[in-house]
Amino acid sequence: MPFKRPCRHAGAAAKRRLQCSNGSGGGGDAGVIVRWGLRELPQLLGDVGIERPFLIASERWSALDLPAARRWSDVPSDQIDEIASAASGADGLLAVGGGSAIDLAKAVSTATRLPVVSVPTTYSGAEWASSFGIRDPRRRMQGGGVGASLAGIVYDPELTLTLPLEESVGTAMNALAHCAEALYVKGRNPEADALALEGARTINEALPRVAAFLMDRKARTRLLAGADAAGHALALAGLGLGHAMAQAIGGRYGLPHGALNAICLPAALRFNEPVAGAEIARLAAALKTDDPVARVQELARLGGFERLRDLGVPAEDLSALAEAAAVRAGARANPRPATPAEIEGLLRRIF
């Protein structure tokens, strides 16, 4: 029996129309098809005109029966030209995995103009953004860009059941940061607001259950639906200061993006509250709390995420990290301008 849609917007063959964001890290193509259940993948590929997909997925997913004759298994990778050459003869890209695999496919898409169909196995939301980061095998940032051709997404909660606690909480907190920032960044809009609030409500309800019972399919399905809404909001609105901070740190040290967002989001919320109080109050209502910062911190602690020092970030690098964050697109799209000195102060508060 086909997988049933877990929420209003999260499945069947309906196309979603996206608008390009203001350049703050989101953005999507004109139409993305979303379906639920891996059995729907062959039909989706046919619907977007892909007959010869080139698969980008780590060896972890080698046992899956996927419709691809050729594949690239080194994820992450900065060998974009080599992968593009290997994909010669393909008419599309199939990415299976978390943000690293999907970002790699998007980088290849930008180089080849091939469309991407993603099968996410985490809650990162990378499947919704045409922007990407290129990382080497040590997960150090080697560059990035925008312009990937997004064609479709297939969600299957079964693929998330083996995701460990830290990755489950971290990537879900990344999704929650997408919701929070979509509500107040310069690219915000009513459609993104609705998706962001839906995503925040769903993640807030499902994440504690997933953290307590990692094999709970119902909770995993709900959490994946929340991440889907969050990613769509990201695509429509873009990113803010919290993401800029997380990207600057993660790019330098190869640290998990989700864990960094879990730690950085509370500081960004505090910083933005004077100019985005009404929007953050809407987030608080979705999280069913009077103190959204405390609730975000409570959810982050489910994965053990509290301080930058716990991840090995050196105190002597905070000034340089603040400088790097200040020039990122998310910082420029933030509702309250942040100087490097102000960002350094935020980093020291969460160090």
Tab-separated table of N, CA and C in Angstrom, residues 215-323:
chain	number	residue	atom	x	y	z
A	215	MET	N	13.750	4.395	17.206
A	215	MET	CA	13.134	3.513	16.212
A	215	MET	C	11.628	3.733	16.081
A	216	ASP	N	11.121	4.812	16.632
A	216	ASP	CA	9.698	5.115	16.558
A	216	ASP	C	9.364	5.650	15.162
A	217	ARG	N	8.760	4.828	14.326
A	217	ARG	CA	8.480	5.223	12.939
A	217	ARG	C	7.517	6.394	12.853
A	218	LYS	N	6.507	6.391	13.698
A	218	LYS	CA	5.536	7.477	13.653
A	218	LYS	C	6.196	8.804	13.992
A	219	ALA	N	7.017	8.819	15.033
A	219	ALA	CA	7.699	10.051	15.414
A	219	ALA	C	8.699	10.468	14.343
A	220	ARG	N	9.406	9.512	13.760
A	220	ARG	CA	10.352	9.821	12.687
A	220	ARG	C	9.616	10.428	11.483
A	221	THR	N	8.447	9.888	11.183
A	221	THR	CA	7.668	10.419	10.067
A	221	THR	C	7.258	11.861	10.333
A	222	ARG	N	6.795	12.130	11.540
A	222	ARG	CA	6.407	13.489	11.908
A	222	ARG	C	7.603	14.441	11.839
A	223	LEU	N	8.745	13.989	12.332
A	223	LEU	CA	9.917	14.849	12.328
A	223	LEU	C	10.379	15.137	10.900
A	224	LEU	N	10.305	14.139	10.041
A	224	LEU	CA	10.696	14.342	8.648
A	224	LEU	C	9.725	15.301	7.951
A	225	ALA	N	8.441	15.210	8.293
A	225	ALA	CA	7.477	16.155	7.736
A	225	ALA	C	7.775	17.573	8.206
A	226	GLY	N	8.158	17.718	9.477
A	226	GLY	CA	8.534	19.039	9.974
A	226	GLY	C	9.756	19.588	9.266
A	227	ALA	N	10.737	18.720	9.015
A	227	ALA	CA	11.936	19.149	8.304
A	227	ALA	C	11.618	19.527	6.862
A	228	ASP	N	10.663	18.828	6.248
A	228	ASP	CA	10.222	19.160	4.894
A	228	ASP	C	9.639	20.575	4.860
A	229	ALA	N	8.753	20.871	5.805
A	229	ALA	CA	8.172	22.216	5.866
A	229	ALA	C	9.254	23.261	6.115
A	230	ALA	N	10.200	22.939	6.997
A	230	ALA	CA	11.283	23.868	7.307
A	230	ALA	C	12.153	24.137	6.086
A	231	GLY	N	12.473	23.079	5.336
A	231	GLY	CA	13.286	23.251	4.142
A	231	GLY	C	12.588	24.086	3.090
A	232	HIS	N	11.288	23.876	2.944
A	232	HIS	CA	10.523	24.671	1.984
A	232	HIS	C	10.520	26.140	2.398
A	233	ALA	N	10.365	26.390	3.706
A	233	ALA	CA	10.433	27.774	4.193
A	233	ALA	C	11.794	28.386	3.905
A	234	LEU	N	12.853	27.616	4.117
A	234	LEU	CA	14.209	28.066	3.789
A	234	LEU	C	14.290	28.475	2.323
A	235	ALA	N	13.759	27.636	1.435
A	235	ALA	CA	13.847	27.921	0.003
A	235	ALA	C	13.133	29.208	-0.366
A	236	LEU	N	12.038	29.499	0.321
A	236	LEU	CA	11.241	30.668	-0.008
A	236	LEU	C	11.754	31.954	0.626
A	237	ALA	N	12.427	31.838	1.790
A	237	ALA	CA	12.799	33.042	2.545
A	237	ALA	C	14.302	33.260	2.656
A	238	GLY	N	15.064	32.210	2.922
A	238	GLY	CA	16.503	32.353	3.097
A	238	GLY	C	16.939	32.188	4.538
A	239	LEU	N	18.203	32.454	4.794
A	239	LEU	CA	18.845	32.215	6.088
A	239	LEU	C	19.227	33.518	6.773
A	240	GLY	N	19.512	33.419	8.089
A	240	GLY	CA	19.872	34.581	8.875
A	240	GLY	C	21.193	34.429	9.597
A	241	LEU	N	21.355	35.205	10.649
A	241	LEU	CA	22.631	35.320	11.345
A	241	LEU	C	23.060	34.014	12.005
A	242	GLY	N	22.128	33.290	12.606
A	242	GLY	CA	22.506	32.039	13.254
A	242	GLY	C	23.181	31.087	12.294
A	243	HIS	N	22.628	30.967	11.096
A	243	HIS	CA	23.239	30.109	10.088
A	243	HIS	C	24.587	30.650	9.632
A	244	ALA	N	24.708	31.965	9.508
A	244	ALA	CA	25.992	32.547	9.106
A	244	ALA	C	27.085	32.182	10.100
A	245	MET	N	26.761	32.241	11.382
A	245	MET	CA	27.723	31.865	12.412
A	245	MET	C	28.072	30.383	12.313
A	246	ALA	N	27.059	29.544	12.171
A	246	ALA	CA	27.295	28.101	12.086
A	246	ALA	C	28.111	27.746	10.852
A	247	GLN	N	27.828	28.396	9.733
A	247	GLN	CA	28.570	28.108	8.504
A	247	GLN	C	30.028	28.528	8.613
A	248	ALA	N	30.273	29.670	9.220
A	248	ALA	CA	31.653	30.138	9.354
A	248	ALA	C	32.470	29.185	10.213
A	249	ILE	N	31.879	28.693	11.287
A	249	ILE	CA	32.597	27.783	12.188
A	249	ILE	C	32.757	26.411	11.546
A	250	GLY	N	31.662	25.874	11.030
A	250	GLY	CA	31.718	24.541	10.448
A	250	GLY	C	32.626	24.456	9.248
A	251	GLY	N	32.650	25.522	8.437
A	251	GLY	CA	33.505	25.516	7.259
A	251	GLY	C	34.980	25.474	7.594
A	252	ARG	N	35.347	26.065	8.736
A	252	ARG	CA	36.761	26.100	9.105
A	252	ARG	C	37.230	24.787	9.733
A	253	TYR	N	36.376	24.166	10.538
A	253	TYR	CA	36.829	22.997	11.310
A	253	TYR	C	36.183	21.686	10.886
A	254	GLY	N	35.256	21.706	9.936
A	254	GLY	CA	34.599	20.472	9.527
A	254	GLY	C	33.639	19.935	10.571
A	255	LEU	N	33.064	20.822	11.381
A	255	LEU	CA	32.162	20.402	12.453
A	255	LEU	C	30.738	20.255	11.927
A	256	PRO	N	29.921	19.442	12.597
A	256	PRO	CA	28.557	19.195	12.116
A	256	PRO	C	27.723	20.470	12.082
A	257	HIS	N	27.110	20.717	10.951
A	257	HIS	CA	26.334	21.930	10.751
A	257	HIS	C	25.144	21.986	11.697
A	258	GLY	N	24.486	20.859	11.900
A	258	GLY	CA	23.330	20.847	12.770
A	258	GLY	C	23.666	21.168	14.209
A	259	ALA	N	24.745	20.569	14.716
A	259	ALA	CA	25.167	20.843	16.089
A	259	ALA	C	25.474	22.319	16.280
A	260	LEU	N	26.108	22.924	15.286
A	260	LEU	CA	26.457	24.344	15.388
A	260	LEU	C	25.213	25.226	15.351
A	261	ASN	N	24.238	24.874	14.533
A	261	ASN	CA	23.000	25.640	14.532
A	261	ASN	C	22.265	25.511	15.851
A	262	ALA	N	22.314	24.326	16.450
A	262	ALA	CA	21.679	24.131	17.748
A	262	ALA	C	22.270	25.071	18.790
A	263	ILE	N	23.567	25.313	18.705
A	263	ILE	CA	24.248	26.169	19.677
A	263	ILE	C	24.104	27.646	19.316
A	264	CYS	N	24.139	27.969	18.029
A	264	CYS	CA	24.131	29.372	17.595
A	264	CYS	C	22.746	29.995	17.564
A	265	LEU	N	21.696	29.205	17.327
A	265	LEU	CA	20.369	29.777	17.184
A	265	LEU	C	19.920	30.572	18.409
A	266	PRO	N	20.099	30.079	19.645
A	266	PRO	CA	19.648	30.883	20.793
A	266	PRO	C	20.299	32.260	20.851
A	267	ALA	N	21.598	32.343	20.549
A	267	ALA	CA	22.283	33.637	20.561
A	267	ALA	C	21.709	34.563	19.489
A	268	ALA	N	21.413	34.016	18.313
A	268	ALA	CA	20.845	34.826	17.236
A	268	ALA	C	19.440	35.311	17.593
A	269	LEU	N	18.656	34.473	18.250
A	269	LEU	CA	17.320	34.889	18.669
A	269	LEU	C	17.396	36.045	19.656
A	270	ARG	N	18.291	35.944	20.623
A	270	ARG	CA	18.457	37.035	21.597
A	270	ARG	C	18.863	38.334	20.894
A	271	PHE	N	19.800	38.221	19.952
A	271	PHE	CA	20.295	39.404	19.257
A	271	PHE	C	19.183	40.063	18.444
A	272	ASN	N	18.328	39.264	17.822
A	272	ASN	CA	17.305	39.793	16.929
A	272	ASN	C	16.027	40.224	17.640
A	273	GLU	N	15.849	39.851	18.879
A	273	GLU	CA	14.598	40.128	19.581
A	273	GLU	C	14.220	41.619	19.603
A	274	PRO	N	15.172	42.545	19.767
A	274	PRO	CA	14.776	43.961	19.778
A	274	PRO	C	14.119	44.443	18.492
A	275	VAL	N	14.418	43.831	17.357
A	275	VAL	CA	13.842	44.290	16.088
A	275	VAL	C	12.862	43.287	15.491
A	276	ALA	N	12.810	42.087	16.028
A	276	ALA	CA	11.931	41.038	15.481
A	276	ALA	C	11.134	40.374	16.599
A	277	GLY	N	10.734	41.176	17.571
A	277	GLY	CA	10.026	40.626	18.721
A	277	GLY	C	8.722	39.953	18.355
A	278	ALA	N	7.971	40.545	17.443
A	278	ALA	CA	6.683	39.966	17.069
A	278	ALA	C	6.867	38.631	16.348
A	279	GLU	N	7.858	38.578	15.479
A	279	GLU	CA	8.110	37.348	14.726
A	279	GLU	C	8.602	36.235	15.655
A	280	ILE	N	9.471	36.578	16.598
A	280	ILE	CA	9.974	35.577	17.538
A	280	ILE	C	8.867	35.140	18.490
A	281	ALA	N	7.915	36.023	18.780
A	281	ALA	CA	6.759	35.632	19.588
A	281	ALA	C	5.911	34.590	18.858
A	282	ARG	N	5.820	34.709	17.546
A	282	ARG	CA	5.104	33.693	16.760
A	282	ARG	C	5.825	32.358	16.828
A	283	LEU	N	7.152	32.401	16.789
A	283	LEU	CA	7.924	31.166	16.964
A	283	LEU	C	7.645	30.570	18.344
A	284	ALA	N	7.620	31.418	19.372
A	284	ALA	CA	7.362	30.937	20.727
A	284	ALA	C	6.021	30.234	20.808
A	285	ALA	N	5.004	30.808	20.170
A	285	ALA	CA	3.685	30.179	20.181
A	285	ALA	C	3.716	28.811	19.508
A	286	ALA	N	4.453	28.709	18.399
A	286	ALA	CA	4.569	27.418	17.721
A	286	ALA	C	5.281	26.397	18.585
A	287	LEU	N	6.248	26.867	19.396
A	287	LEU	CA	6.991	25.983	20.283
A	287	LEU	C	6.281	25.758	21.618
A	288	LYS	N	5.119	26.385	21.786
A	288	LYS	CA	4.302	26.246	22.999
A	288	LYS	C	5.094	26.636	24.248
A	289	THR	N	5.674	27.836	24.202
A	289	THR	CA	6.498	28.308	25.310
A	289	THR	C	6.422	29.821	25.394
A	290	ASP	N	6.718	30.351	26.562
A	290	ASP	CA	6.871	31.801	26.719
A	290	ASP	C	8.327	32.226	26.560
A	291	ASP	N	9.230	31.254	26.465
A	291	ASP	CA	10.663	31.534	26.383
A	291	ASP	C	11.269	30.702	25.262
A	292	PRO	N	11.215	31.208	24.020
A	292	PRO	CA	11.689	30.402	22.893
A	292	PRO	C	13.172	30.081	22.962
A	293	VAL	N	13.982	30.987	23.514
A	293	VAL	CA	15.414	30.706	23.640
A	293	VAL	C	15.637	29.503	24.541
A	294	ALA	N	14.954	29.489	25.682
A	294	ALA	CA	15.113	28.370	26.604
A	294	ALA	C	14.619	27.066	25.981
A	295	ARG	N	13.532	27.142	25.213
A	295	ARG	CA	13.017	25.924	24.583
A	295	ARG	C	13.987	25.408	23.531
A	296	VAL	N	14.552	26.291	22.738
A	296	VAL	CA	15.546	25.863	21.751
A	296	VAL	C	16.737	25.210	22.455
A	297	GLN	N	17.190	25.797	23.537
A	297	GLN	CA	18.301	25.213	24.290
A	297	GLN	C	17.930	23.843	24.860
A	298	GLU	N	16.699	23.708	25.322
A	298	GLU	CA	16.238	22.427	25.860
A	298	GLU	C	16.247	21.351	24.783
A	299	LEU	N	15.762	21.685	23.602
A	299	LEU	CA	15.780	20.727	22.499
A	299	LEU	C	17.208	20.394	22.081
A	300	ALA	N	18.080	21.388	22.057
A	300	ALA	CA	19.477	21.151	21.679
A	300	ALA	C	20.161	20.203	22.650
A	301	ARG	N	19.829	20.316	23.916
A	301	ARG	CA	20.459	19.444	24.918
A	301	ARG	C	20.081	17.983	24.740
A	302	LEU	N	18.997	17.703	24.009
A	302	LEU	CA	18.654	16.307	23.718
A	302	LEU	C	19.778	15.617	22.957
A	303	GLY	N	20.545	16.396	22.212
A	303	GLY	CA	21.686	15.850	21.476
A	303	GLY	C	23.015	16.137	22.133
A	304	GLY	N	22.988	16.763	23.308
A	304	GLY	CA	24.218	17.101	24.015
A	304	GLY	C	24.884	18.367	23.521
A	305	PHE	N	24.134	19.266	22.879
A	305	PHE	CA	24.717	20.470	22.279
A	305	PHE	C	24.480	21.674	23.194
A	306	GLU	N	25.566	22.233	23.735
A	306	GLU	CA	25.432	23.373	24.627
A	306	GLU	C	26.444	24.475	24.361
A	307	ARG	N	27.736	24.140	24.195
A	307	ARG	CA	28.782	25.164	24.093
A	307	ARG	C	29.698	24.862	22.912
A	308	LEU	N	30.237	25.919	22.318
A	308	LEU	CA	31.189	25.739	21.218
A	308	LEU	C	32.442	25.016	21.678
A	309	ARG	N	32.857	25.258	22.885
A	309	ARG	CA	34.084	24.619	23.372
A	309	ARG	C	33.939	23.099	23.411
A	310	ASP	N	32.710	22.624	23.596
A	310	ASP	CA	32.489	21.185	23.637
A	310	ASP	C	32.773	20.525	22.292
A	311	LEU	N	32.703	21.317	21.224
A	311	LEU	CA	32.978	20.802	19.884
A	311	LEU	C	34.437	21.028	19.473
A	312	GLY	N	35.217	21.616	20.372
A	312	GLY	CA	36.634	21.822	20.081
A	312	GLY	C	36.960	23.118	19.382
A	313	VAL	N	36.043	24.076	19.371
A	313	VAL	CA	36.327	25.368	18.751
A	313	VAL	C	37.322	26.132	19.625
A	314	PRO	N	38.439	26.608	19.074
A	314	PRO	CA	39.437	27.319	19.884
A	314	PRO	C	38.986	28.738	20.232
A	315	ALA	N	39.151	29.121	21.469
A	315	ALA	CA	38.753	30.462	21.910
A	315	ALA	C	39.509	31.541	21.151
A	316	GLU	N	40.784	31.277	20.825
A	316	GLU	CA	41.592	32.305	20.165
A	316	GLU	C	41.148	32.570	18.728
A	317	ASP	N	40.259	31.727	18.176
A	317	ASP	CA	39.795	31.916	16.799
A	317	ASP	C	38.472	32.665	16.704
A	318	LEU	N	37.877	33.020	17.832
A	318	LEU	CA	36.529	33.584	17.789
A	318	LEU	C	36.474	34.904	17.023
A	319	SER	N	37.501	35.724	17.139
A	319	SER	CA	37.507	36.991	16.420
A	319	SER	C	37.506	36.767	14.910
A	320	ALA	N	38.344	35.857	14.438
A	320	ALA	CA	38.394	35.567	13.003
A	320	ALA	C	37.100	34.932	12.522
A	321	LEU	N	36.508	34.083	13.348
A	321	LEU	CA	35.239	33.457	12.976
A	321	LEU	C	34.130	34.500	12.859
A	322	ALA	N	34.145	35.478	13.751
A	322	ALA	CA	33.158	36.548	13.686
A	322	ALA	C	33.316	37.352	12.402
A	323	GLU	N	34.544	37.637	12.020
A	323	GLU	CA	34.793	38.344	10.768
A	323	GLU	C	34.247	37.553	9.585
